[in-house]
XYZ file of C-alpha atoms in Angstrom:
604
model
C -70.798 64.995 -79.590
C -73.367 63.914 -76.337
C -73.232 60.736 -77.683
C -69.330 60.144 -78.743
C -68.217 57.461 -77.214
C -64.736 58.025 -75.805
C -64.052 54.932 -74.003
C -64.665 50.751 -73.812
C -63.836 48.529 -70.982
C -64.490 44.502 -71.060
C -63.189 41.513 -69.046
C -62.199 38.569 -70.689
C -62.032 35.554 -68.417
C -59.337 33.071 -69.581
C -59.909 29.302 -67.355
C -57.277 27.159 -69.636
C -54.364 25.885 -67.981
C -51.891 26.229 -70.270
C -48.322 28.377 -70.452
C -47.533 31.225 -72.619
C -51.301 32.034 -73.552
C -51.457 35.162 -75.565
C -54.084 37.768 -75.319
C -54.317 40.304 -78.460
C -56.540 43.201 -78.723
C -57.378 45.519 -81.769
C -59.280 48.943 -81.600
C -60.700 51.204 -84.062
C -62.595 54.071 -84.034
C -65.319 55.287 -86.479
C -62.245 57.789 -87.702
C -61.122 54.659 -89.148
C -57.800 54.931 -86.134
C -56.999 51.490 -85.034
C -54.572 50.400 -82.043
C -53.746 47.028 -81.070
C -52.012 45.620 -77.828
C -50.816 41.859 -76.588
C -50.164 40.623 -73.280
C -48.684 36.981 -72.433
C -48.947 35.113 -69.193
C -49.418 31.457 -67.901
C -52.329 29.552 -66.105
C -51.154 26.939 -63.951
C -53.790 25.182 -61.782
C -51.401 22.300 -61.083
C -49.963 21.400 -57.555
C -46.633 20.058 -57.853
C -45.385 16.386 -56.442
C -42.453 15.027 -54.872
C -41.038 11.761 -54.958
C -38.019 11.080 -52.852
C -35.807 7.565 -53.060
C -32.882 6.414 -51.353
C -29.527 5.028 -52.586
C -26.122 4.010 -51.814
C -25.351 2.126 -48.414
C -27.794 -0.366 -47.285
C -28.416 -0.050 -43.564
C -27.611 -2.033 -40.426
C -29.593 -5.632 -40.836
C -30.984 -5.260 -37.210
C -30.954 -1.382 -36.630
C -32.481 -0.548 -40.382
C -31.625 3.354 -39.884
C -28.281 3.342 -38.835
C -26.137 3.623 -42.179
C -22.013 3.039 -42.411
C -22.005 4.704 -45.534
C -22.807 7.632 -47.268
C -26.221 7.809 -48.476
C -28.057 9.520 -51.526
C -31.397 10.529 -51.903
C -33.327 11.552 -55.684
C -35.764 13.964 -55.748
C -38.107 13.839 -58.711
C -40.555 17.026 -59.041
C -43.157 17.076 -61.181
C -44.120 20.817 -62.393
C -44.033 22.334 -65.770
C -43.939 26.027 -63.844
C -40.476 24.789 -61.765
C -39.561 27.369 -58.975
C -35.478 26.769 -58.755
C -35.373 28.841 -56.067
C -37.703 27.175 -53.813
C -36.708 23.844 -54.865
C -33.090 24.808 -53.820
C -34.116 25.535 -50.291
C -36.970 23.012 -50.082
C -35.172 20.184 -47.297
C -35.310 20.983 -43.695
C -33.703 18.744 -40.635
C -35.231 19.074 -37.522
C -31.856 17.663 -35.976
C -28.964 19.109 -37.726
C -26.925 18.793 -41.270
C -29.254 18.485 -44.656
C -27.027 16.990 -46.855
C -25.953 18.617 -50.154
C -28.135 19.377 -52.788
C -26.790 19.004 -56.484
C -28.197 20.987 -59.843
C -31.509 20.258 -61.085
C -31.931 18.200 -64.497
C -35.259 18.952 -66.809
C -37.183 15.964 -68.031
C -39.665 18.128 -70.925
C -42.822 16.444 -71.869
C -44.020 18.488 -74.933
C -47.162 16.453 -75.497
C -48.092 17.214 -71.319
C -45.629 19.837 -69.988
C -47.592 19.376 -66.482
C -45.680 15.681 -66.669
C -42.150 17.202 -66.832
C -40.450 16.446 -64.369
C -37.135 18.015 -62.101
C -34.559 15.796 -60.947
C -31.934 16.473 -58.335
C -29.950 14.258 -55.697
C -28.736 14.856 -52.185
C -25.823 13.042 -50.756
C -25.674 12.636 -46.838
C -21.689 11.812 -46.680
C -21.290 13.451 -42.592
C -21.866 11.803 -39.643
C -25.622 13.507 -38.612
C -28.900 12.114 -37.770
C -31.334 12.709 -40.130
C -34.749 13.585 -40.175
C -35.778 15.155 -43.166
C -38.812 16.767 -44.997
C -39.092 17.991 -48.515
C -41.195 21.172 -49.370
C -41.440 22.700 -52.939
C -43.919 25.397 -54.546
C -44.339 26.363 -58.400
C -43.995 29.640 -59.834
C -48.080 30.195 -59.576
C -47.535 29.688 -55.578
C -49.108 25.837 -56.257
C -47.588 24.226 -53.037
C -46.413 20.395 -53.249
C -47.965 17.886 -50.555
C -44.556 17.510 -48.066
C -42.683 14.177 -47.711
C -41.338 13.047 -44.607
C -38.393 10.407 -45.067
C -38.330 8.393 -41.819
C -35.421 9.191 -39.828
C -31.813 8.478 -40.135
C -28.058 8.137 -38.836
C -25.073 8.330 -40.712
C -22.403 6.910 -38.424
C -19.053 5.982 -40.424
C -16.783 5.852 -36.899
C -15.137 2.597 -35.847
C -15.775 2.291 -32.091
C -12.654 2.036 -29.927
C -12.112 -0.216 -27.424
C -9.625 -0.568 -24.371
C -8.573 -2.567 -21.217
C -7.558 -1.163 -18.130
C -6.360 -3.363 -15.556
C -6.868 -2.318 -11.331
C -3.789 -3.874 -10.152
C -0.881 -4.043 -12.862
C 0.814 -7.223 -13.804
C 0.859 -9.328 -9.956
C 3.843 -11.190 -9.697
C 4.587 -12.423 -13.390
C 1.208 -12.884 -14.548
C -0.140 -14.699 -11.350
C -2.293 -12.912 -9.191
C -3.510 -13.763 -5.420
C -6.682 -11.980 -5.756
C -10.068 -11.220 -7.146
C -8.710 -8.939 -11.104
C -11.156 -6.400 -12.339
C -10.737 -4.994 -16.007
C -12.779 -1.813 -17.316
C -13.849 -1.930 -21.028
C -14.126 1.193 -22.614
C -16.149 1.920 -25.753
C -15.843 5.103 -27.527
C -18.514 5.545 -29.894
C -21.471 7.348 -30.484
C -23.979 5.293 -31.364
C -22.999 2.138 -29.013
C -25.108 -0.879 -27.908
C -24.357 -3.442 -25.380
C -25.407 -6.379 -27.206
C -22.735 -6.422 -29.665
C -20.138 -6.341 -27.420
C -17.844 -9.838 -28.007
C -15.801 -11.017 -25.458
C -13.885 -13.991 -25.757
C -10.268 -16.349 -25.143
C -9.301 -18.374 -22.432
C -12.119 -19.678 -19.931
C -13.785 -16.126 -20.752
C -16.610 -16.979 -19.855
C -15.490 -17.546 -16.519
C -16.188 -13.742 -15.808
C -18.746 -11.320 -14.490
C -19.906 -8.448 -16.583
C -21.219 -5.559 -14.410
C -23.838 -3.149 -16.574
C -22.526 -0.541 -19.118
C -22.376 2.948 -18.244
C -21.781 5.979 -19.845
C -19.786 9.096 -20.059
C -19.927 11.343 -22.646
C -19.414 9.243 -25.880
C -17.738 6.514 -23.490
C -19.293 3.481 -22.669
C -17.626 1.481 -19.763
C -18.183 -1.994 -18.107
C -16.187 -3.886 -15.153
C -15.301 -7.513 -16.297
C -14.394 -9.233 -13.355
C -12.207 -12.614 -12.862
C -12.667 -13.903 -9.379
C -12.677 -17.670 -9.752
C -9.428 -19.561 -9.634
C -7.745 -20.487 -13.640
C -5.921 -19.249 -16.080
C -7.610 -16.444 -18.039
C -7.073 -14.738 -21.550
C -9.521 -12.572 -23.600
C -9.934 -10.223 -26.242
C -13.150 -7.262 -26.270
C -14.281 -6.442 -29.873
C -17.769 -4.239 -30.449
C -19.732 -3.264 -33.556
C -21.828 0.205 -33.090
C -25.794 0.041 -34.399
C -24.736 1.294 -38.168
C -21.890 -2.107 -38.186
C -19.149 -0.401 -38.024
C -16.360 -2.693 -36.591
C -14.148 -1.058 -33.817
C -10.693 -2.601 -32.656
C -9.459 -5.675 -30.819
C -8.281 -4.912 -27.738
C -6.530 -7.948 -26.164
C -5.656 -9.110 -22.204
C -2.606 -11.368 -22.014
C -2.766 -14.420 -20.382
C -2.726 -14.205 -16.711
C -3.762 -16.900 -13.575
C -5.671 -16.010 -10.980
C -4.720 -17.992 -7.845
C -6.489 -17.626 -4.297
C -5.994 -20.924 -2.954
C -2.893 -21.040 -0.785
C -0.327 -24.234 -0.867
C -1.570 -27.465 1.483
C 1.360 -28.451 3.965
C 1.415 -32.124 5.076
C 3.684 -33.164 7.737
C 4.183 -36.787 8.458
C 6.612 -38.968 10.743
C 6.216 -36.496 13.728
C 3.309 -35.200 14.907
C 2.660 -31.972 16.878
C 3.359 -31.773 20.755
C 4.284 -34.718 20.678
C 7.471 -36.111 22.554
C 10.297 -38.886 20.501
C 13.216 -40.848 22.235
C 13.814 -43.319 18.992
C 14.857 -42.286 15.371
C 12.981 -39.173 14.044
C 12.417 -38.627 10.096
C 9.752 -35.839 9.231
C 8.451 -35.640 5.932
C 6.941 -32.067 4.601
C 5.248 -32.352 0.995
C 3.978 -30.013 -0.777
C 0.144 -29.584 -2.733
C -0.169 -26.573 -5.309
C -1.273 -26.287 -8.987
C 1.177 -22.886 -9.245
C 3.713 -23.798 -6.396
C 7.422 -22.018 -5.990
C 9.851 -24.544 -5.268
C 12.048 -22.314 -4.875
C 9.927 -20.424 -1.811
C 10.517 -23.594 0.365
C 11.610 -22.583 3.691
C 12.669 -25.291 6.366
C 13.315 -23.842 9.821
C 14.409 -26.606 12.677
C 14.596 -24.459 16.160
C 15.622 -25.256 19.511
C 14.452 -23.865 22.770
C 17.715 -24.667 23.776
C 19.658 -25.079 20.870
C 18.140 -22.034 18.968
C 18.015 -22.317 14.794
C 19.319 -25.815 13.531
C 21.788 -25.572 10.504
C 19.647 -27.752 7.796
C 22.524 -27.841 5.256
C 22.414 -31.221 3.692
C 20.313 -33.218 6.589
C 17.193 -33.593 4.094
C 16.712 -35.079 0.549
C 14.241 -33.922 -2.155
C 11.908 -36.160 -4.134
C 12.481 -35.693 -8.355
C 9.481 -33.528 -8.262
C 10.589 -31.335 -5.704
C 7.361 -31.645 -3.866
C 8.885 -33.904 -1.233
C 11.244 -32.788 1.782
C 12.342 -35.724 3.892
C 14.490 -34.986 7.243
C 17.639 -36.488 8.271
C 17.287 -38.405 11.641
C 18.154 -35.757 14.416
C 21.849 -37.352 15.303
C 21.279 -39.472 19.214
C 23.784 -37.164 21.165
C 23.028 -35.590 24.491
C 23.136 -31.929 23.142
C 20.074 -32.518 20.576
C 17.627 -33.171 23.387
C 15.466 -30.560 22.961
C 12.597 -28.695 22.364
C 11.973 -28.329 18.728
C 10.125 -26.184 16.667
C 9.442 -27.461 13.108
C 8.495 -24.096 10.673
C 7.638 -25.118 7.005
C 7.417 -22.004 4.563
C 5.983 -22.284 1.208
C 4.494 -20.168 -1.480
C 2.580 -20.366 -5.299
C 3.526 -17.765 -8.080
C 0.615 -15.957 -7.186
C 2.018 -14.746 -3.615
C -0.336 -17.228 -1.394
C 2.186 -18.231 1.452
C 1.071 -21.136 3.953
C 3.156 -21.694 6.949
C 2.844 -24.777 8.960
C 4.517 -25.256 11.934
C 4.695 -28.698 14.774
C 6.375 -28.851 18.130
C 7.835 -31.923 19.427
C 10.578 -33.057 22.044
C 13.262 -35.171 20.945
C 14.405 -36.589 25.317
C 16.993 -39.628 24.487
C 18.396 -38.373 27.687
C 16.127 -37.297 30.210
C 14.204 -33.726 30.989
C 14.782 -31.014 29.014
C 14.735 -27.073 30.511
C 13.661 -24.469 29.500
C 14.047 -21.040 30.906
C 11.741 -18.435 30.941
C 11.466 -15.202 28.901
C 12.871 -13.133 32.187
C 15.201 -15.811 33.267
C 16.668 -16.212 30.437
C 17.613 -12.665 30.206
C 18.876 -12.748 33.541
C 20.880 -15.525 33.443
C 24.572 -14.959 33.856
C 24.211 -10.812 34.545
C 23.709 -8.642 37.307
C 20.416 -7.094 37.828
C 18.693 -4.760 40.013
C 15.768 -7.084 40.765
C 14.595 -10.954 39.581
C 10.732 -11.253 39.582
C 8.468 -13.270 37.655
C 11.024 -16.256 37.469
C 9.898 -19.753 34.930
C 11.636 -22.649 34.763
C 10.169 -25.452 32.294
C 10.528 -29.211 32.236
C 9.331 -31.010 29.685
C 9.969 -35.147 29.645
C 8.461 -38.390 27.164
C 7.864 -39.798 30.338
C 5.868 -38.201 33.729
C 7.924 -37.237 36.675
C 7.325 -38.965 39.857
C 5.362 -37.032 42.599
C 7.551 -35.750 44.908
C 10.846 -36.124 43.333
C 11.390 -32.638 42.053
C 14.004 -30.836 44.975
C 14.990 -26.975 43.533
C 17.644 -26.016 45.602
C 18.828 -21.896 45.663
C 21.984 -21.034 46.302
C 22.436 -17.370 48.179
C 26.538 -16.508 48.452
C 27.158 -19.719 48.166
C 24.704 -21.047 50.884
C 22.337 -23.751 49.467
C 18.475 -23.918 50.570
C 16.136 -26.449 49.429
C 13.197 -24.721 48.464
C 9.787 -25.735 49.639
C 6.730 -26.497 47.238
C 3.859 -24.166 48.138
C 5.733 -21.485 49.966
C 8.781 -21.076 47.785
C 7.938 -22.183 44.332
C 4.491 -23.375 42.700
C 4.085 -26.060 40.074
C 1.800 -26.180 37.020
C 2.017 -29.395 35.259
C 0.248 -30.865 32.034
C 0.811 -34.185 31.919
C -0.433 -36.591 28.735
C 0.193 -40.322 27.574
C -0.385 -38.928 23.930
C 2.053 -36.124 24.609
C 5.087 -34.513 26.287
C 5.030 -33.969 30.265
C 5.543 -30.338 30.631
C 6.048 -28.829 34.190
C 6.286 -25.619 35.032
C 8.329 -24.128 38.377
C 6.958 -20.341 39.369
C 9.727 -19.082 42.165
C 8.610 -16.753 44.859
C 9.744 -12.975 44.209
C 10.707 -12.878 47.605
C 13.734 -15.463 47.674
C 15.657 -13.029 45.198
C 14.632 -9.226 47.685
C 18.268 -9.585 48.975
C 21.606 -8.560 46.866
C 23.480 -11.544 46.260
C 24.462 -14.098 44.010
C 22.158 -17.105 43.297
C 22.429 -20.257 41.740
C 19.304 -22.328 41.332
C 19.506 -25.936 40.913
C 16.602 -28.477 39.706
C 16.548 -32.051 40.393
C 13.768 -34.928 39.294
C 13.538 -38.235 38.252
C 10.829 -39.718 35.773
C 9.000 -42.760 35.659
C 11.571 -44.303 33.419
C 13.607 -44.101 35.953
C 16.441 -41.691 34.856
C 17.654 -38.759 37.000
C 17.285 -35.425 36.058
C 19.057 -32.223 37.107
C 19.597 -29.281 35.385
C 22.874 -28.694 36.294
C 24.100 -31.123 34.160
C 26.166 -29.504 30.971
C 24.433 -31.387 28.251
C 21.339 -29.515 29.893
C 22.647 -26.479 29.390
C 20.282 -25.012 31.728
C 22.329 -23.667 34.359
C 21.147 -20.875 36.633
C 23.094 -18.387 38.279
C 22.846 -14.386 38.011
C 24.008 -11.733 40.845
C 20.950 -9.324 42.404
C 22.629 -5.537 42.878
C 20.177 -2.864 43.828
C 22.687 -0.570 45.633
C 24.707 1.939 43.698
C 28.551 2.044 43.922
C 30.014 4.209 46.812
C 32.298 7.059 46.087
C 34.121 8.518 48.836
C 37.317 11.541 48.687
C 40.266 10.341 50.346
C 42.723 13.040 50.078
C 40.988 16.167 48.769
C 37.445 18.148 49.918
C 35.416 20.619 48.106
C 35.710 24.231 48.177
C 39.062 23.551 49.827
C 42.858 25.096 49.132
C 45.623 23.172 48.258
C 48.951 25.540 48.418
C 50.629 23.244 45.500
C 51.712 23.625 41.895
C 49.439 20.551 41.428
C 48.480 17.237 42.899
C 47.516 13.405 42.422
C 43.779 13.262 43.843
C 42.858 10.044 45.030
C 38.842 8.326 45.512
C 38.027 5.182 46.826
C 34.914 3.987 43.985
C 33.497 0.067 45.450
C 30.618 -1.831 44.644
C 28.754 -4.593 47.346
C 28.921 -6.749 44.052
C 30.981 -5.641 40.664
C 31.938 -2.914 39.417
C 31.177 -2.368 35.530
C 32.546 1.751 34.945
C 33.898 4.832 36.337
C 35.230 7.590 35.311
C 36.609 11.096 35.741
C 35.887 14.723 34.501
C 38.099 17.288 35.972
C 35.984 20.617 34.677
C 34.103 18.968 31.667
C 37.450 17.051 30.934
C 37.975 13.432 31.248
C 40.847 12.817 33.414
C 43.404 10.176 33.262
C 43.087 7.547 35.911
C 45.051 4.903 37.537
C 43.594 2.140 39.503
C 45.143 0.254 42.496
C 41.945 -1.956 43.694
C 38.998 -0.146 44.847
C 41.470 3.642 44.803
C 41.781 5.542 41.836
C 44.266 8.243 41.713
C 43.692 11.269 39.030
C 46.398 14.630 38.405
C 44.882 18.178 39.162
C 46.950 20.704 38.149
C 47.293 24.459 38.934
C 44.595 26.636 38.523
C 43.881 30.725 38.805
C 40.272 29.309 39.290
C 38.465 26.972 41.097
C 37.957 23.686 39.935
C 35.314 21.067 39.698
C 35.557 17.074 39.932
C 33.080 14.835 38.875
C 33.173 11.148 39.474
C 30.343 8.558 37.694
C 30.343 5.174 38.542
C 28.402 2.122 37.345
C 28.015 -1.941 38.451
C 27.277 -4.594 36.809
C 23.638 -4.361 37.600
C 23.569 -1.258 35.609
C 23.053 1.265 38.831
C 25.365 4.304 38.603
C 26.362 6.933 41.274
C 27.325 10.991 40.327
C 29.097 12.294 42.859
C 30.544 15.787 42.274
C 33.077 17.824 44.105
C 33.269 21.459 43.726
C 35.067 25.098 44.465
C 38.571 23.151 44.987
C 41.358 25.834 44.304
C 45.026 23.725 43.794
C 47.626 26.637 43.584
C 51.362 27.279 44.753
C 51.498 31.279 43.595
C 50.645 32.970 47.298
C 48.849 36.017 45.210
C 46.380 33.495 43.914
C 45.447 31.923 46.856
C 44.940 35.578 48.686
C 42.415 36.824 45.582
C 40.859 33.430 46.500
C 40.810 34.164 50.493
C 37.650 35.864 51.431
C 38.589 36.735 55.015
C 42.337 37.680 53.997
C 40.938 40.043 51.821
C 38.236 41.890 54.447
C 41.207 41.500 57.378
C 43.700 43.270 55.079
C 41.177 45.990 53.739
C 40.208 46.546 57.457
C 43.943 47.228 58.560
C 44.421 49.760 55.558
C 41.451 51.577 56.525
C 42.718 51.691 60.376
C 46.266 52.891 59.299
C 45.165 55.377 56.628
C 42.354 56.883 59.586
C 45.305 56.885 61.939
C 47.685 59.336 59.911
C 44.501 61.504 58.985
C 43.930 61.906 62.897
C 47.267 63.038 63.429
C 47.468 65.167 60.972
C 44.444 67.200 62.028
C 45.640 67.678 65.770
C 48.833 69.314 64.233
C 46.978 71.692 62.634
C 44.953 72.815 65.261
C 48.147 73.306 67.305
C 49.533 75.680 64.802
């Protein structure tokens, strides 16, 4: 029994590489007892391989990895021992979405099962970028060599594309300035180069560089030479998608303002014979109807134009009607031409000349004019003007001033200064600066020029086709009023009573009136007295009196505390000393009987 043997052990090395190998073993022992027992299992010393290809859209011609489309990849794996499970969950993306996976399809090769191969595809149909590698292992833990696909987009967006304009539509589609559009691109994958931009002299534009916002792309296209502009923006993205048309309607820019030409009278210069002015007109987008002819005066102020010009066919010509040869149009003129394009740019030209048929012209200064014919409380500052074709002789200008009615001829140097600018080319303009101290007195003056001019005429400002008479009134003492029949703070025992105030002026009287306690009282005027009603009163009353000249000086004169009242009880509560004398005597009387009341007592 020592030497039984109870018990066998052997390894058996299998190195094929094979599937379903079957291992069978028998045992007996020298009872004659057998046993047997099988065991099945696989070798597989094979890696397995991956092939990937790519179908379906082609990619962008110039950016090869950018894809419009979906796209499909094939997977071929070649294993006999296929792991489903790994295979299933053998793509990773580094950058986002993996596409989806469909079922695997068997390709058996009986004759070499290591050849059969697993098929499977993977569509990429979302927008994603892609970069992809494939990893598979067998069911024996064989691991595949990884593949790497080079990397991807999948973009099937359509960029979008807009046109904002910085200053709106101008005036009608013509603008006066530099126009600046932004282009906007909404896209993810954009690129500047395939931005078109085309239409009407479009590529009379300046393109500032692209920036970006979020998924925005943006650009300032700006317009700043003179024509008339249309365009359109279009813009492919790097996989060729195609975005929009966005579209700018036709618009002019215009900076150059309207050219004025003014012929047949030229500036400052001075016209006794006929006078025809023609204005014309120079603009590729003029307004005809913006023409704006002005004619003015010094003198004669704003000359009606109504039918005294004619207009050329085109409308670019304006030609004057000779100024009618009548004493009154002698004058100083102003010629104003107004004109603008559709774009807003206004040009304004504007010639002086003297039209002096007749002799000097005058013109008054600012201040004298605004004197002239009114009362004022002082005259400084005084200008008369006199312009002439011709030069006046040295020594013939006399200004004589008039005080009340007194004339004095004025003498150069002390009284009044000269300024003159004299030309042959032209007018003669002479200027007269009076002292302030002629006009320090109140008064009325008249002031009277005289000249004559080499031509011989005689000039004097007096005259009434001049119309440059001079006279105004100098007032700087306030009216005077004075109470004739009533005080202040006086009694007047009556039921009422017609007041009367003498209200004068050293010159003329402009106003006056008359508030009898707040109230305006009703006046009548004989000359310089004025006669109001005051009627009864329990109270005092109060009279004001405002007066005002011609000069514009006034005088406030007030007269208070004046009690008008018949009733004798009124006028006592209104007595002061009344009251204390009266008060007084009741206290002596009232003392009196006391006294004599006490010595009776005392007696009894």
């Amino acid at each position: 029994e020592k030497n039984l043997v109870t018990a066998v052990s052997k390894d058996i090395t299998v190195d094929g590489n094979s599937d379903d190998i079957v291992l069978w073993v028998k045992m007996t022992d020298q009872a004659g007892n057998s046993s047997e027992k099988s065991v099945s299992f696989s070798i597989d010393k094979v890696n397995p391989t991956i092939s990937v290809t790519y179908g379906g859209a082609a990619g962008d011609p110039e950016f090869t990895n950018y894809y419009s489309d979906t796209r499909t990849a094939t997977i071929v794996i070649k294993e006999r021992n296929f792991n489903q499970d790994s295979a299933n969950n053998m793509i990773s993306n580094t950058l986002g979405n993996k596409g989806t996976l469909s079922s695997w399809k068997e390709s058996r090769d009986d004759k070499n099962p290591d050849n059969t191969t697993f098929t499977a595809t993977v569509t990429f149909d979302k927008d994603d970028r892609y970069n992809l590698t494939y990893q598979v292992s067998d069911r024996a833990g064989n691991s595949a060599d990884s593949v790497t696909t080079p990397e991807f987009i999948i973009d099937k967006v359509n960029p979008e594309v807009s046109i904002a304009f910085d200053n709106g539509n101008g005036l009608n589609g013509y603008f006066a300035n530099v126009r600046t559009a932004t282009i906007s691109v909404k896209d993810v994958n954009f690129d500047a180069g395939r931005v078109t931009i085309s239409g009407i002299n479009a590529q009379d534009y300046t393109l500032s560089n692209w920036t970006r916002r979020d998924n925005t792309y943006s650009a300032l296209i700006t317009f700043s030479k003179d024509g008339v502009f249309a365009f359109e923006a279009s813009v492919r993205d790097k996989a060729g998608n195609q975005g929009n048309t966005a579209r700018a309607d036709k618009f002019t820019i215009d900076q150059t303002k309207p050219e004025i030409t003014i012929e047949g009278v030229q500036d400052k210069a001075a016209y006794s014979g006929s006078i025809l002015p023609v204005i014309s007109f120079k603009d590729t987008n003029i307004d005809k109807n913006s023409v704006k002819l002005e004619l003015i005066g010094a003198n004669n102020g704003l000359i009606d134009l109504t039918d005294r010009y004619t207009v050329s066919e085109d409308g670019l010509t304006y030609t004057l009607k000779n100024i009618e040869k009548v004493k009154e149009n002698d004058d100083l003129y102003t010629l104003r031409v107004t004109v603008k394009d559709l774009a807003g740019n206004t040009t304004v030209e504007e010639i002086k000349f003297a039209v002096n048929r007749f002799g000097s012209i005058y013109v008054l200064g600012d201040l004298l004019k605004g004197i002239n014919d009114k009362y004022v409380r002082n005259a400084k500052g005084l200008k008369i003007t006199e312009i002439n074709v011709n030069k006046i002789k040295k020594g013939s200008v006399v200004i004589t001033l008039s005080i009340n009615g007194v004339p004095k001829t004025l003498v150069e140097g002390t009284d009044f200064t000269i300024s003159s600018k004299e030309s042959d080319a032209e007018w003669n303009e002479y200027v007269y600066e009076l002292s302030d101290s002629l006009f320090g007195k109140d008064g009325s003056y008249i002031i009277s020029i005289s000249s004559e001019d080499e031509a011989g005429n005689k000039n004097n400002s007096d005259n009434e086709e001049k119309e440059a008479s001079i006279k105004f009134g100098v007032d700087a003492t306030a009216p005077i009023i004075a109470a004739i029949n009533f005080e202040p703070n006086m009694f007047y025992a009556v039921n009422g009573m017609d007041f009367v105030i003498s209200v004068k002026d050293n010159m003329l009287l402009d106003s006056f009136e008359v508030y009898v306690n707040g109230v305006k009282a009703e006046c009548r005027q004989d000359g310089e007295m004025v006669t109001f009603y005051v009627a009864e009163s329990n109270r005092r009353q109060d009279v004001k009196v405002i007066a005002k000249d011609k000069a514009g000086n006034e005088t406030i004169e007030n007269f208070e505390g004046i009690l008008v009242a018949g009733n004798i009880f009124i006028r006592f509560a209104h007595n002061k000393a009344a009251i204390i004398i009266t008060a007084v005597s009741l206290l002596l009387v009232f003392g009196g009987i006391g006294t004599i009341i006490g010595i009776r007592r005392a007696r009894l």
